[in-house]
mmCIF file of C-alpha atoms in Angstrom:
data_model
loop_
_atom_site.group_PDB
_atom_site.id
_atom_site.type_symbol
_atom_site.label_atom_id
_atom_site.label_comp_id
_atom_site.label_asym_id
_atom_site.label_seq_id
_atom_site.Cartn_x
_atom_site.Cartn_y
_atom_site.Cartn_z
ATOM 1 C CA MET A 13 0.001 -0.015 -0.011
ATOM 2 C CA LYS A 14 2.817 2.418 0.947
ATOM 3 C CA ASN A 15 4.482 1.734 -2.521
ATOM 4 C CA ILE A 16 1.190 2.636 -4.179
ATOM 5 C CA ILE A 17 1.023 5.831 -2.281
ATOM 6 C CA TYR A 18 4.607 6.827 -3.195
ATOM 7 C CA ILE A 19 3.978 6.155 -6.933
ATOM 8 C CA LEU A 20 0.636 8.271 -6.831
ATOM 9 C CA LEU A 21 2.654 11.148 -5.208
ATOM 10 C CA PHE A 22 5.306 10.949 -7.627
ATOM 11 C CA VAL A 23 2.878 11.018 -10.499
ATOM 12 C CA PHE A 24 1.022 14.112 -9.191
ATOM 13 C CA GLY A 25 4.117 15.955 -8.474
ATOM 14 C CA ASN A 26 4.187 15.863 -4.715
ATOM 15 C CA THR A 27 7.559 17.299 -3.705
ATOM 16 C CA PHE A 28 7.730 15.294 -0.427
ATOM 17 C CA ALA A 29 7.422 11.827 -2.031
ATOM 18 C CA GLN A 30 11.215 11.517 -1.927
ATOM 19 C CA ASP A 31 11.401 13.063 1.492
ATOM 20 C CA TYR A 32 9.076 10.164 2.775
ATOM 21 C CA LEU A 33 11.344 7.518 1.074
ATOM 22 C CA SER A 34 14.370 9.100 2.413
ATOM 23 C CA GLU A 35 13.316 9.357 5.987
ATOM 24 C CA GLU A 36 12.114 5.888 6.064
ATOM 25 C CA LYS A 37 15.173 4.555 4.697
ATOM 26 C CA SER A 38 17.222 6.473 7.286
ATOM 27 C CA GLY A 39 15.222 4.668 9.951
ATOM 28 C CA TYR A 40 12.213 7.009 10.599
ATOM 29 C CA LYS A 41 9.037 5.027 11.834
ATOM 30 C CA GLY A 42 6.903 7.710 12.999
ATOM 31 C CA GLY A 43 4.638 7.897 9.981
ATOM 32 C CA PHE A 44 3.229 10.750 7.752
ATOM 33 C CA ILE A 45 -0.110 12.323 6.521
ATOM 34 C CA PRO A 46 0.568 12.132 2.803
ATOM 35 C CA GLU A 47 -2.727 13.860 2.011
ATOM 36 C CA LEU A 48 -1.346 17.076 3.595
ATOM 37 C CA LYS A 49 -0.186 19.807 1.176
ATOM 38 C CA VAL A 50 2.047 22.838 1.481
ATOM 39 C CA LEU A 51 2.491 25.892 -0.808
ATOM 40 C CA ASP A 52 5.659 26.391 -2.778
ATOM 41 C CA GLU A 53 8.345 28.106 -0.710
ATOM 42 C CA SER A 54 6.225 28.412 2.343
ATOM 43 C CA LEU A 55 6.363 28.986 6.135
ATOM 44 C CA ASN A 56 4.666 26.031 7.608
ATOM 45 C CA PHE A 57 3.473 25.474 11.090
ATOM 46 C CA ILE A 58 0.879 23.775 13.496
ATOM 47 C CA VAL A 59 -1.691 25.448 15.674
ATOM 48 C CA MET A 60 -3.192 23.599 18.664
ATOM 49 C CA GLY A 61 -4.356 24.591 22.082
ATOM 50 C CA ASP A 62 -6.271 23.562 25.379
ATOM 51 C CA PHE A 63 -3.905 20.451 25.628
ATOM 52 C CA GLY A 64 -2.276 19.675 29.105
ATOM 53 C CA ARG A 65 -4.167 16.802 30.724
ATOM 54 C CA ASN A 66 -1.242 14.348 31.390
ATOM 55 C CA GLY A 67 -1.941 12.499 28.228
ATOM 56 C CA GLN A 68 -5.427 11.808 29.072
ATOM 57 C CA TYR A 69 -8.650 12.412 26.963
ATOM 58 C CA PHE A 70 -7.387 12.635 23.301
ATOM 59 C CA GLN A 71 -4.133 14.312 24.048
ATOM 60 C CA LYS A 72 -1.922 11.315 23.224
ATOM 61 C CA GLU A 73 -3.791 10.576 20.014
ATOM 62 C CA VAL A 74 -3.709 14.269 18.772
ATOM 63 C CA ALA A 75 0.014 14.562 19.804
ATOM 64 C CA GLU A 76 0.877 11.553 17.534
ATOM 65 C CA GLN A 77 -0.868 12.992 14.541
ATOM 66 C CA MET A 78 0.781 16.382 15.166
ATOM 67 C CA GLY A 79 4.079 14.600 14.908
ATOM 68 C CA LYS A 80 3.105 12.906 11.606
ATOM 69 C CA ALA A 81 1.757 16.168 10.310
ATOM 70 C CA SER A 82 4.840 18.116 11.368
ATOM 71 C CA MET A 83 7.159 15.686 9.498
ATOM 72 C CA THR A 84 4.795 15.839 6.515
ATOM 73 C CA ILE A 85 4.788 19.591 5.929
ATOM 74 C CA GLU A 86 8.477 20.006 7.522
ATOM 75 C CA SER A 87 6.887 22.365 10.090
ATOM 76 C CA ASP A 88 8.950 25.315 11.084
ATOM 77 C CA PHE A 89 7.262 25.663 14.558
ATOM 78 C CA THR A 90 4.303 24.922 16.822
ATOM 79 C CA ILE A 91 1.886 27.499 18.332
ATOM 80 C CA SER A 92 -0.107 26.883 21.383
ATOM 81 C CA VAL A 93 -3.010 29.145 21.908
ATOM 82 C CA GLY A 94 -3.111 28.658 25.582
ATOM 83 C CA ASP A 95 -4.557 26.472 28.426
ATOM 84 C CA ASN A 96 -1.242 24.588 28.505
ATOM 85 C CA PHE A 97 -1.738 22.813 31.839
ATOM 86 C CA TYR A 98 -5.094 21.596 33.418
ATOM 87 C CA PRO A 99 -6.652 22.281 35.798
ATOM 88 C CA ASN A 100 -4.428 25.074 37.582
ATOM 89 C CA GLY A 101 -1.367 25.793 35.453
ATOM 90 C CA VAL A 102 1.990 24.890 36.909
ATOM 91 C CA GLN A 103 3.692 25.976 40.276
ATOM 92 C CA SER A 104 7.255 26.064 39.230
ATOM 93 C CA THR A 105 9.712 25.134 36.507
ATOM 94 C CA THR A 106 10.189 21.845 38.094
ATOM 95 C CA ASP A 107 6.351 20.934 38.321
ATOM 96 C CA TYR A 108 5.873 17.355 37.078
ATOM 97 C CA GLN A 109 3.337 18.518 34.542
ATOM 98 C CA TRP A 110 6.143 19.714 32.345
ATOM 99 C CA ILE A 111 7.049 16.071 31.964
ATOM 100 C CA SER A 112 3.576 14.344 32.117
ATOM 101 C CA SER A 113 1.583 17.000 30.031
ATOM 102 C CA PHE A 114 4.379 18.217 27.783
ATOM 103 C CA GLU A 115 7.837 16.515 27.437
ATOM 104 C CA ASN A 116 6.563 13.048 27.580
ATOM 105 C CA ILE A 117 3.552 13.661 25.094
ATOM 106 C CA TYR A 118 5.127 15.433 22.164
ATOM 107 C CA THR A 119 7.888 13.258 21.499
ATOM 108 C CA ASN A 120 8.157 13.034 17.675
ATOM 109 C CA HIS A 121 11.573 14.677 16.808
ATOM 110 C CA SER A 122 10.013 17.120 14.438
ATOM 111 C CA LEU A 123 8.024 18.681 17.304
ATOM 112 C CA TYR A 124 11.322 19.753 18.933
ATOM 113 C CA GLU A 125 11.294 22.720 16.735
ATOM 114 C CA ASN A 126 10.105 26.074 18.580
ATOM 115 C CA TRP A 127 6.974 26.105 20.357
ATOM 116 C CA TYR A 128 5.442 29.639 20.655
ATOM 117 C CA VAL A 129 2.980 29.784 23.479
ATOM 118 C CA ALA A 130 0.263 31.957 24.826
ATOM 119 C CA LEU A 131 -1.266 31.957 28.179
ATOM 120 C CA GLY A 132 -4.866 30.606 29.028
ATOM 121 C CA ASN A 133 -7.246 31.141 31.687
ATOM 122 C CA HIS A 134 -6.092 27.793 33.407
ATOM 123 C CA ASP A 135 -2.632 28.890 33.186
ATOM 124 C CA TYR A 136 -3.530 31.955 35.249
ATOM 125 C CA LYS A 137 -4.571 29.659 38.172
ATOM 126 C CA GLY A 138 -0.930 28.680 38.580
ATOM 127 C CA ASN A 139 2.317 30.340 38.464
ATOM 128 C CA ILE A 140 2.684 32.507 35.220
ATOM 129 C CA GLN A 141 6.248 33.428 35.807
ATOM 130 C CA ALA A 142 7.200 29.725 35.837
ATOM 131 C CA GLN A 143 5.878 29.343 32.290
ATOM 132 C CA ILE A 144 7.961 32.178 31.128
ATOM 133 C CA ASP A 145 11.118 31.065 32.906
ATOM 134 C CA TYR A 146 10.727 27.620 31.547
ATOM 135 C CA SER A 147 11.853 29.203 28.276
ATOM 136 C CA ASN A 148 15.370 29.471 29.735
ATOM 137 C CA SER A 149 15.643 25.754 30.323
ATOM 138 C CA SER A 150 13.882 24.372 27.366
ATOM 139 C CA ARG A 151 14.988 23.935 23.686
ATOM 140 C CA ARG A 152 11.628 24.390 22.261
ATOM 141 C CA TRP A 153 9.314 26.204 24.716
ATOM 142 C CA LYS A 154 9.280 30.064 23.784
ATOM 143 C CA MET A 155 7.394 32.439 26.110
ATOM 144 C CA PRO A 156 9.599 35.295 26.568
ATOM 145 C CA ALA A 157 6.959 37.388 28.321
ATOM 146 C CA LYS A 158 3.241 37.261 28.802
ATOM 147 C CA TYR A 159 2.871 39.053 25.440
ATOM 148 C CA TYR A 160 5.467 39.291 22.635
ATOM 149 C CA SER A 161 5.971 39.154 18.911
ATOM 150 C CA GLU A 162 8.028 37.355 16.289
ATOM 151 C CA THR A 163 8.719 38.030 12.730
ATOM 152 C CA PHE A 164 9.397 35.326 10.235
ATOM 153 C CA GLU A 165 10.884 35.875 6.738
ATOM 154 C CA LEU A 166 9.437 34.170 3.595
ATOM 155 C CA LYS A 167 11.635 32.869 0.787
ATOM 156 C CA ASN A 168 11.091 35.982 -1.269
ATOM 157 C CA GLY A 169 12.191 38.251 1.640
ATOM 158 C CA GLU A 170 8.767 39.344 2.606
ATOM 159 C CA LYS A 171 7.680 38.531 6.316
ATOM 160 C CA VAL A 172 5.071 37.319 8.462
ATOM 161 C CA LEU A 173 4.404 39.219 11.743
ATOM 162 C CA MET A 174 3.082 37.117 14.592
ATOM 163 C CA VAL A 175 1.785 38.844 17.679
ATOM 164 C CA VAL A 176 1.015 36.828 20.893
ATOM 165 C CA MET A 177 -1.284 38.393 23.165
ATOM 166 C CA ASP A 178 -2.250 37.863 26.835
ATOM 167 C CA THR A 179 -6.119 37.929 26.527
ATOM 168 C CA ASN A 180 -6.936 36.972 30.133
ATOM 169 C CA PRO A 181 -6.748 40.453 31.544
ATOM 170 C CA PHE A 182 -9.176 41.690 28.979
ATOM 171 C CA ILE A 183 -11.928 39.288 30.164
ATOM 172 C CA ASP A 184 -14.191 41.228 32.338
ATOM 173 C CA GLY A 185 -15.601 38.191 34.201
ATOM 174 C CA TYR A 186 -12.129 37.292 35.644
ATOM 175 C CA TYR A 187 -12.081 40.424 37.942
ATOM 176 C CA GLU A 188 -14.465 38.791 40.340
ATOM 177 C CA LYS A 189 -12.974 38.664 43.874
ATOM 178 C CA GLY A 190 -12.352 35.377 45.210
ATOM 179 C CA SER A 191 -11.615 33.723 42.013
ATOM 180 C CA GLU A 192 -8.549 31.454 41.620
ATOM 181 C CA MET A 193 -7.126 34.035 38.907
ATOM 182 C CA TYR A 194 -7.959 37.172 40.708
ATOM 183 C CA GLU A 195 -4.489 38.082 41.917
ATOM 184 C CA ASN A 196 -2.736 37.226 38.803
ATOM 185 C CA ILE A 197 -5.397 39.123 36.787
ATOM 186 C CA ILE A 198 -5.322 42.514 38.744
ATOM 187 C CA ALA A 199 -1.632 42.560 38.388
ATOM 188 C CA GLN A 200 -1.776 42.999 34.884
ATOM 189 C CA ASP A 201 -1.679 46.535 32.889
ATOM 190 C CA THR A 202 -4.184 46.181 30.008
ATOM 191 C CA ILE A 203 -3.460 49.981 29.103
ATOM 192 C CA LEU A 204 0.073 49.207 28.489
ATOM 193 C CA GLN A 205 -0.549 45.782 26.739
ATOM 194 C CA LYS A 206 -3.051 47.373 24.309
ATOM 195 C CA LYS A 207 -0.682 50.248 23.591
ATOM 196 C CA TRP A 208 2.086 47.811 22.834
ATOM 197 C CA LEU A 209 -0.434 45.773 20.605
ATOM 198 C CA ILE A 210 -1.443 48.830 18.547
ATOM 199 C CA GLU A 211 2.263 50.053 18.096
ATOM 200 C CA THR A 212 3.405 46.482 16.969
ATOM 201 C CA LEU A 213 0.563 46.009 14.521
ATOM 202 C CA ASN A 214 0.873 49.620 13.263
ATOM 203 C CA THR A 215 4.394 48.617 11.905
ATOM 204 C CA SER A 216 6.190 50.782 9.399
ATOM 205 C CA ASP A 217 7.927 47.811 7.921
ATOM 206 C CA THR A 218 6.673 47.583 4.283
ATOM 207 C CA SER A 219 8.175 44.042 3.931
ATOM 208 C CA ILE A 220 5.467 42.467 6.206
ATOM 209 C CA LYS A 221 3.142 40.854 4.185
ATOM 210 C CA TRP A 222 0.919 38.942 6.607
ATOM 211 C CA LYS A 223 -0.191 39.808 10.253
ATOM 212 C CA ILE A 224 -1.198 36.920 12.610
ATOM 213 C CA VAL A 225 -2.369 37.665 16.109
ATOM 214 C CA VAL A 226 -2.452 34.684 18.628
ATOM 215 C CA GLY A 227 -4.462 34.714 21.959
ATOM 216 C CA HIS A 228 -6.447 32.378 24.083
ATOM 217 C CA HIS A 229 -10.062 33.797 24.139
ATOM 218 C CA PRO A 230 -12.128 34.038 20.886
ATOM 219 C CA LEU A 231 -13.663 37.035 19.321
ATOM 220 C CA TYR A 232 -16.531 34.828 18.029
ATOM 221 C CA SER A 233 -18.081 31.302 18.880
ATOM 222 C CA GLY A 234 -20.667 29.026 17.791
ATOM 223 C CA GLY A 235 -19.931 26.828 20.699
ATOM 224 C CA LYS A 236 -20.588 26.762 24.360
ATOM 225 C CA ARG A 237 -19.492 30.421 24.867
ATOM 226 C CA LYS A 238 -21.587 31.656 21.692
ATOM 227 C CA ASP A 239 -23.603 34.240 23.816
ATOM 228 C CA ASN A 240 -21.323 34.520 26.761
ATOM 229 C CA PRO A 241 -20.754 38.139 27.956
ATOM 230 C CA ASP A 242 -16.896 37.551 28.182
ATOM 231 C CA THR A 243 -16.994 36.591 24.417
ATOM 232 C CA LYS A 244 -19.122 39.587 23.343
ATOM 233 C CA GLY A 245 -16.994 41.971 25.528
ATOM 234 C CA PHE A 246 -13.697 40.666 23.736
ATOM 235 C CA GLU A 247 -15.192 40.944 20.416
ATOM 236 C CA LYS A 248 -16.226 44.612 21.099
ATOM 237 C CA LYS A 249 -12.599 45.348 22.523
ATOM 238 C CA PHE A 250 -10.634 43.852 19.488
ATOM 239 C CA ALA A 251 -12.481 42.957 16.338
ATOM 240 C CA ASP A 252 -12.586 46.523 14.971
ATOM 241 C CA LEU A 253 -8.963 47.141 16.058
ATOM 242 C CA PHE A 254 -7.781 43.855 14.075
ATOM 243 C CA ASP A 255 -9.769 44.970 11.077
ATOM 244 C CA GLN A 256 -8.121 48.510 11.465
ATOM 245 C CA TYR A 257 -4.607 47.047 11.508
ATOM 246 C CA LYS A 258 -5.322 44.441 8.708
ATOM 247 C CA VAL A 259 -4.802 41.383 10.847
ATOM 248 C CA ASP A 260 -5.258 38.459 8.586
ATOM 249 C CA ALA A 261 -5.827 35.676 10.919
ATOM 250 C CA TYR A 262 -6.486 35.660 14.692
ATOM 251 C CA LEU A 263 -5.569 32.136 16.237
ATOM 252 C CA CYS A 264 -7.281 31.237 19.479
ATOM 253 C CA GLY A 265 -8.793 28.355 21.515
ATOM 254 C CA HIS A 266 -10.758 28.357 24.796
ATOM 255 C CA GLU A 267 -13.630 26.621 23.271
ATOM 256 C CA HIS A 268 -12.761 22.922 23.091
ATOM 257 C CA ASP A 269 -13.619 22.330 19.490
ATOM 258 C CA LEU A 270 -12.460 23.499 15.923
ATOM 259 C CA GLN A 271 -13.958 26.387 14.334
ATOM 260 C CA ILE A 272 -13.236 28.925 11.556
ATOM 261 C CA ILE A 273 -15.198 32.162 11.360
ATOM 262 C CA LYS A 274 -15.221 35.300 9.458
ATOM 263 C CA PRO A 275 -18.350 37.327 10.049
ATOM 264 C CA LYS A 276 -19.711 39.461 7.086
ATOM 265 C CA GLY A 277 -17.767 42.791 6.636
ATOM 266 C CA ARG A 278 -14.882 41.787 8.543
ATOM 267 C CA TYR A 279 -11.264 41.577 7.472
ATOM 268 C CA THR A 280 -9.809 39.179 10.036
ATOM 269 C CA THR A 281 -10.617 35.561 9.949
ATOM 270 C CA GLN A 282 -10.556 33.649 13.232
ATOM 271 C CA PHE A 283 -9.120 30.246 13.521
ATOM 272 C CA LEU A 284 -10.227 28.466 16.876
ATOM 273 C CA SER A 285 -7.952 25.416 17.455
ATOM 274 C CA GLY A 286 -8.904 24.362 21.025
ATOM 275 C CA ALA A 287 -9.313 20.640 20.547
ATOM 276 C CA ALA A 288 -5.868 19.212 21.319
ATOM 277 C CA CYS A 289 -7.203 17.111 24.283
ATOM 278 C CA GLU A 290 -10.872 17.479 25.603
ATOM 279 C CA ILE A 291 -13.718 18.203 23.218
ATOM 280 C CA ARG A 292 -17.262 19.710 23.560
ATOM 281 C CA PRO A 293 -20.240 20.054 21.424
ATOM 282 C CA THR A 294 -20.008 22.969 19.006
ATOM 283 C CA GLY A 295 -22.229 24.942 16.458
ATOM 284 C CA LYS A 296 -22.496 27.828 14.163
ATOM 285 C CA ARG A 297 -23.114 31.436 14.131
ATOM 286 C CA GLU A 298 -23.129 34.181 11.468
ATOM 287 C CA GLY A 299 -19.869 34.058 9.493
ATOM 288 C CA THR A 300 -19.107 30.254 10.408
ATOM 289 C CA LEU A 301 -16.932 28.619 7.552
ATOM 290 C CA PHE A 302 -16.512 25.546 9.635
ATOM 291 C CA ALA A 303 -17.151 23.939 13.023
ATOM 292 C CA ALA A 304 -16.352 20.343 14.369
ATOM 293 C CA SER A 305 -16.547 18.785 17.665
ATOM 294 C CA GLU A 306 -13.611 16.594 16.988
ATOM 295 C CA PRO A 307 -10.112 16.247 18.675
ATOM 296 C CA GLY A 308 -7.473 17.724 16.298
ATOM 297 C CA PHE A 309 -5.384 20.850 15.449
ATOM 298 C CA MET A 310 -4.733 22.977 12.358
ATOM 299 C CA THR A 311 -1.690 23.236 9.801
ATOM 300 C CA PHE A 312 -0.736 26.457 8.124
ATOM 301 C CA SER A 313 1.133 26.980 5.102
ATOM 302 C CA ILE A 314 1.988 30.608 4.047
ATOM 303 C CA ASN A 315 3.866 32.182 1.057
ATOM 304 C CA GLU A 316 3.761 35.642 -0.497
ATOM 305 C CA LYS A 317 0.401 34.911 -2.231
ATOM 306 C CA LYS A 318 -1.541 32.745 -0.126
ATOM 307 C CA LEU A 319 -2.309 31.322 3.421
ATOM 308 C CA GLN A 320 -3.557 27.850 3.553
ATOM 309 C CA VAL A 321 -5.162 26.076 6.603
ATOM 310 C CA GLN A 322 -5.882 22.311 6.815
ATOM 311 C CA VAL A 323 -7.741 20.934 9.912
ATOM 312 C CA VAL A 324 -6.626 17.595 11.058
ATOM 313 C CA ASN A 325 -8.453 15.253 13.469
ATOM 314 C CA GLU A 326 -7.078 12.695 15.920
ATOM 315 C CA LYS A 327 -7.103 10.058 13.319
ATOM 316 C CA GLY A 328 -4.951 11.788 11.010
ATOM 317 C CA LYS A 329 -7.976 12.673 8.482
ATOM 318 C CA ILE A 330 -8.088 16.179 6.893
ATOM 319 C CA ILE A 331 -11.613 17.236 7.596
ATOM 320 C CA TYR A 332 -11.401 20.900 6.202
ATOM 321 C CA THR A 333 -9.152 22.944 4.025
ATOM 322 C CA THR A 334 -9.449 26.797 3.306
ATOM 323 C CA GLU A 335 -7.174 29.403 2.186
ATOM 324 C CA ILE A 336 -6.745 33.369 2.159
ATOM 325 C CA ASN A 337 -5.457 35.040 -0.985
ATOM 326 C CA LYS A 338 -3.403 38.201 -0.982
#
């Protein structure tokens, strides 16, 4: 069967066919997802979130397919949209959850490229600084601050700007006294972060072709939090701003499902990938392009002309594909 797949890939010009053969001849036994496609001369990465449950629920199954996908697309990095450790974050850089929920789960060697990580509400129940500090001892965990940005250069010299927000202090419902997050929440300066966000997005670098913002909480949802005041409030705070500064994609989680939403008249497309472990029922709203209550993640492939997204479930099946053209 594998030989048939290789022949078909060769016939249809898939540039990865020889890579598959080469890797397996070299001893790699981790598997691939041959149906995955990438754009020519592209930046490729995986987006996942809401994952850290000590390997339980669907975490191990999704992690296995992430490894296969990463090998197939030759992923440059992984993005986590937050809720990295359930139920209450981590307490230190030596908390055993680093082993049981991260290091011992995402073991495919292709997943040892950089992980750019955002903070979720469950992370706020623990030691935030420990997740930042773990960047100093980990080869792949990258969280230099609660919010930060990175720029990636495409093959033609143009760039992708990735801005990682800390959305937690912008959620009004988290300011209730007595909550597990309260002390961490009130310590944040939302005015300073929003000023930084605007300055970063309002870049004078004309080589930046694509703008991507990463955060935990969704602007929109057709799922459990569709009509939640916190979701509506976050939309009011940032949807217009993202449109104003031409943010191409907003990557988020929080809802334990897979959704792609672009409301009528909006510039920014939201990609919600919060199903790397536990799943919940989902649904649709105005602007829903795709929604599924399945474990999984998304792959992104970007070049100067196009942004391509493929949604992959825990069985390695591609359940949806879409793209944004420049």
